[in-house]
Amino acid sequence: MSKLADTVVARLRAGIVDGSYPPDTRLTEAGLCRDFGVSRVPVREALRHLEAEGFVVSRPYAGVRVVRFGPDEAADLFAVRTTLEETTARRAATRVRDGDLPGRTEHLRDLVAMGSAALRDSPDEVAALNTSFHATVADLSGSTVLVSLFRQVAAKIEWLYAMDVGVRGPHSWSEHAAIADAVAAGDPDLAARLMGEHVQASLDGYLLRHAPS
Amino acid sequence: MSKLADTVVARLRAGIVDGSYPPDTRLTEAGLCRDFGVSRVPVREALRHLEAEGFVVSRPYAGVRVVRFGPDEAADLFAVRTTLEETTARRAATRVRDGDLPGRTEHLRDLVAMGSAALRDSPDEVAALNTSFHATVADLSGSTVLVSLFRQVAAKIEWLYAMDVGVRGPHSWSEHAAIADAVAAGDPDLAARLMGEHVQASLDGYLLRHAPS
DNA sequence: CGGCTGGCGGTTGTATACATTCCGACCCTG
DNA sequence: CAGGGTCGGAATGTATACAACCGCCAGCCG
């Protein structure tokens, strides 16, 4: 929509995701105005946007707080992500099989290569590449609705990962490679199954780290 | 979030859905201020919210327009809705099977009864009851993420139906009854399959009406 | 000691002013 | 007459100021 409000959304979301604004933080409009050097109108619009995305909650006349994000919400999020991404992978592979996609699967393989390389060279870029990989699959599905729903889930997944420190098992990119192959080969069932297992593995890893019970 | 902006969101969305603001309508902030008797700030926040929901698009400095909504978008929407609702039905039935839900399936059967009755008595309430039925299944799934994603899709589905005049085949509520039975019986696979077929039938009906090709 | 009331901080709603950008009409030229 | 460029109005984006309202908390009174 507007220029400034969008940058405030991006910066504030980044601040929430990277921990500058931890969960339960009370966000005052005046404080954010100081933080970002803008006036209240863009801040208000940004807060409303982030509320729609589920990063903050706002009780009328009682301020805006960063939401808590515990294992329960994480499990819920991963469960939804599983069905969502199985669908993106299945539809992407279907479109490849039907020839609806001219050589657009190249990009996917490039991302896998870059991700594998980044595992050694620049570990801090791995998370972004991971996001790009999944976003690309969603894009290949050709469904704008799917893309927009996925974006919302992905933003929170990113948050989840940012709260952990040195996660992301290295095996992750071999799974990505297998998914890319299945999509490029136009095998919907295989792509969906691999994607489902991949997401499930991520969830298992997360729960393993955060389930002392 | 805020009181006033929320009412503006609700009223404006209702206006879009019921056709008071047809697709491609240019929405000027000043005009909406007059229409609703509020100042520009709540209007701006409402427009931003509706943009996030996908009801309007906004090019910077070029105004806000109600989005077009054709058969392509409808097919896309229904496809996503299918996977989403298969998941809600499956999870709801799973929770029933595992005993996580004390007698909350009563409500579902009540809705089916009310819907069947409304088919004869008050046809204009059928759409709302249909929405309630699907929202209740989503609620029974126990996933807040799923509920929030479903809400977004449901709002647009409602819009779709509002643009048609006398649709909704009467068989719809017998399908609802079957779904309610499957959920209440705790049969995840059956519930998911029935829900998928139900949504597919809706899509087929829609395409039949809007596909002259 | 407990309930109530007052003030205060903060949010929300509104109004106004100004900068920026876009759209469309008009005019000029070939 | 056709095409393109330019200018002006209009709408958006932003900032600031101010009034009204709510929730929290401390202090007071019973």
mmCIF file of C-alpha atoms in Angstrom, chain A residues 18-140:
data_model
loop_
_atom_site.group_PDB
_atom_site.id
_atom_site.type_symbol
_atom_site.label_atom_id
_atom_site.label_comp_id
_atom_site.label_asym_id
_atom_site.label_seq_id
_atom_site.Cartn_x
_atom_site.Cartn_y
_atom_site.Cartn_z
ATOM 1 C CA ASP A 18 15.177 -11.221 15.258
ATOM 2 C CA GLY A 19 14.316 -10.670 18.886
ATOM 3 C CA SER A 20 14.717 -6.917 19.177
ATOM 4 C CA TYR A 21 11.141 -6.873 20.384
ATOM 5 C CA PRO A 22 10.759 -10.055 22.434
ATOM 6 C CA PRO A 23 7.386 -11.690 23.058
ATOM 7 C CA ASP A 24 5.132 -9.884 25.532
ATOM 8 C CA THR A 25 6.864 -6.601 24.797
ATOM 9 C CA ARG A 26 4.512 -3.705 25.040
ATOM 10 C CA LEU A 27 4.735 -1.636 21.878
ATOM 11 C CA THR A 28 3.821 1.994 22.348
ATOM 12 C CA GLU A 29 3.064 4.053 19.309
ATOM 13 C CA ALA A 30 5.198 6.914 20.504
ATOM 14 C CA GLY A 31 8.117 4.594 21.125
ATOM 15 C CA LEU A 32 7.924 3.132 17.645
ATOM 16 C CA CYS A 33 7.713 6.625 16.209
ATOM 17 C CA ARG A 34 11.021 7.390 17.882
ATOM 18 C CA ASP A 35 12.536 4.045 16.875
ATOM 19 C CA PHE A 36 11.727 4.480 13.214
ATOM 20 C CA GLY A 37 11.626 8.238 12.887
ATOM 21 C CA VAL A 38 8.158 8.407 11.424
ATOM 22 C CA SER A 39 4.882 9.809 12.590
ATOM 23 C CA ARG A 40 2.010 7.962 14.119
ATOM 24 C CA VAL A 41 -0.081 7.307 11.034
ATOM 25 C CA PRO A 42 2.348 4.865 9.386
ATOM 26 C CA VAL A 43 2.991 3.245 12.752
ATOM 27 C CA ARG A 44 -0.678 2.665 13.316
ATOM 28 C CA GLU A 45 -1.116 1.144 9.887
ATOM 29 C CA ALA A 46 1.903 -1.048 10.406
ATOM 30 C CA LEU A 47 0.596 -2.299 13.744
ATOM 31 C CA ARG A 48 -2.736 -3.082 12.186
ATOM 32 C CA HIS A 49 -1.021 -4.984 9.399
ATOM 33 C CA LEU A 50 1.116 -6.996 11.794
ATOM 34 C CA GLU A 51 -1.938 -7.749 13.860
ATOM 35 C CA ALA A 52 -3.577 -9.218 10.779
ATOM 36 C CA GLU A 53 -0.453 -11.313 10.269
ATOM 37 C CA GLY A 54 -0.629 -12.488 13.838
ATOM 38 C CA PHE A 55 2.578 -11.058 15.215
ATOM 39 C CA VAL A 56 0.962 -8.709 17.693
ATOM 40 C CA VAL A 57 -2.285 -8.572 19.584
ATOM 41 C CA SER A 58 -4.063 -5.416 20.513
ATOM 42 C CA ARG A 59 -6.654 -4.917 23.170
ATOM 43 C CA PRO A 60 -8.594 -1.723 22.571
ATOM 44 C CA TYR A 61 -7.257 1.123 24.621
ATOM 45 C CA ALA A 62 -4.803 -1.243 26.261
ATOM 46 C CA GLY A 63 -1.942 -1.177 23.835
ATOM 47 C CA VAL A 64 -0.247 -3.589 21.500
ATOM 48 C CA ARG A 65 1.868 -6.510 22.645
ATOM 49 C CA VAL A 66 4.092 -8.928 20.812
ATOM 50 C CA VAL A 67 2.427 -12.330 20.925
ATOM 51 C CA ARG A 68 3.845 -15.259 22.828
ATOM 52 C CA PHE A 69 4.991 -18.135 20.718
ATOM 53 C CA GLY A 70 5.407 -21.440 22.464
ATOM 54 C CA PRO A 71 5.709 -25.105 21.495
ATOM 55 C CA ASP A 72 1.949 -25.490 21.197
ATOM 56 C CA GLU A 73 1.618 -22.746 18.637
ATOM 57 C CA ALA A 74 4.711 -24.071 16.871
ATOM 58 C CA ALA A 75 3.240 -27.542 16.529
ATOM 59 C CA ASP A 76 0.005 -26.079 15.256
ATOM 60 C CA LEU A 77 1.884 -23.941 12.780
ATOM 61 C CA PHE A 78 3.930 -26.829 11.478
ATOM 62 C CA ALA A 79 0.860 -28.980 11.074
ATOM 63 C CA VAL A 80 -0.795 -26.394 8.894
ATOM 64 C CA ARG A 81 2.412 -25.787 7.048
ATOM 65 C CA THR A 82 2.609 -29.483 6.240
ATOM 66 C CA THR A 83 -0.710 -29.601 4.416
ATOM 67 C CA LEU A 84 -0.050 -26.253 2.788
ATOM 68 C CA GLU A 85 3.342 -27.240 1.434
ATOM 69 C CA GLU A 86 2.271 -30.696 0.398
ATOM 70 C CA THR A 87 -0.267 -28.920 -1.737
ATOM 71 C CA THR A 88 2.229 -26.448 -3.202
ATOM 72 C CA ALA A 89 4.643 -29.242 -4.067
ATOM 73 C CA ARG A 90 1.924 -31.390 -5.560
ATOM 74 C CA ARG A 91 0.555 -28.604 -7.683
ATOM 75 C CA ALA A 92 3.992 -27.438 -8.788
ATOM 76 C CA ALA A 93 4.886 -30.942 -9.916
ATOM 77 C CA THR A 94 1.532 -31.299 -11.627
ATOM 78 C CA ARG A 95 2.108 -28.149 -13.603
ATOM 79 C CA VAL A 96 5.559 -29.332 -14.603
ATOM 80 C CA ARG A 97 4.131 -32.649 -15.710
ATOM 81 C CA ASP A 98 1.486 -30.901 -17.777
ATOM 82 C CA GLY A 99 4.081 -28.660 -19.373
ATOM 83 C CA ASP A 100 2.599 -25.468 -17.943
ATOM 84 C CA LEU A 101 5.996 -24.362 -16.752
ATOM 85 C CA PRO A 102 8.715 -23.591 -19.252
ATOM 86 C CA GLY A 103 12.169 -24.187 -17.811
ATOM 87 C CA ARG A 104 11.339 -22.517 -14.545
ATOM 88 C CA THR A 105 12.560 -25.391 -12.448
ATOM 89 C CA GLU A 106 16.135 -24.268 -13.113
ATOM 90 C CA HIS A 107 15.738 -21.650 -10.432
ATOM 91 C CA LEU A 108 14.824 -24.320 -7.935
ATOM 92 C CA ARG A 109 17.962 -26.320 -8.624
ATOM 93 C CA ASP A 110 20.030 -23.146 -8.434
ATOM 94 C CA LEU A 111 18.632 -22.471 -4.995
ATOM 95 C CA VAL A 112 19.511 -25.977 -3.873
ATOM 96 C CA ALA A 113 23.060 -25.513 -5.118
ATOM 97 C CA MET A 114 23.370 -22.138 -3.432
ATOM 98 C CA GLY A 115 21.952 -23.516 -0.214
ATOM 99 C CA SER A 116 24.336 -26.437 -0.150
ATOM 100 C CA ALA A 117 27.244 -24.110 -0.776
ATOM 101 C CA ALA A 118 26.075 -21.655 1.866
ATOM 102 C CA LEU A 119 26.041 -24.428 4.431
ATOM 103 C CA ARG A 120 29.833 -24.290 4.415
ATOM 104 C CA ASP A 121 30.585 -20.716 3.459
ATOM 105 C CA SER A 122 28.002 -18.386 4.942
ATOM 106 C CA PRO A 123 25.750 -20.063 7.472
ATOM 107 C CA ASP A 124 23.827 -16.888 8.135
ATOM 108 C CA GLU A 125 22.426 -16.909 4.623
ATOM 109 C CA VAL A 126 21.066 -20.409 4.921
ATOM 110 C CA ALA A 127 17.818 -19.358 6.549
ATOM 111 C CA ALA A 128 17.059 -16.865 3.789
ATOM 112 C CA LEU A 129 17.830 -19.437 1.117
ATOM 113 C CA ASN A 130 15.606 -21.932 2.850
ATOM 114 C CA THR A 131 12.771 -19.433 2.791
ATOM 115 C CA SER A 132 13.462 -18.723 -0.864
ATOM 116 C CA PHE A 133 13.337 -22.398 -1.705
ATOM 117 C CA HIS A 134 9.944 -22.927 -0.162
ATOM 118 C CA ALA A 135 8.628 -19.651 -1.554
ATOM 119 C CA THR A 136 9.752 -20.693 -5.022
ATOM 120 C CA VAL A 137 7.891 -23.977 -4.776
ATOM 121 C CA ALA A 138 4.798 -22.066 -3.689
ATOM 122 C CA ASP A 139 5.261 -19.745 -6.621
ATOM 123 C CA LEU A 140 5.570 -22.644 -9.042
#
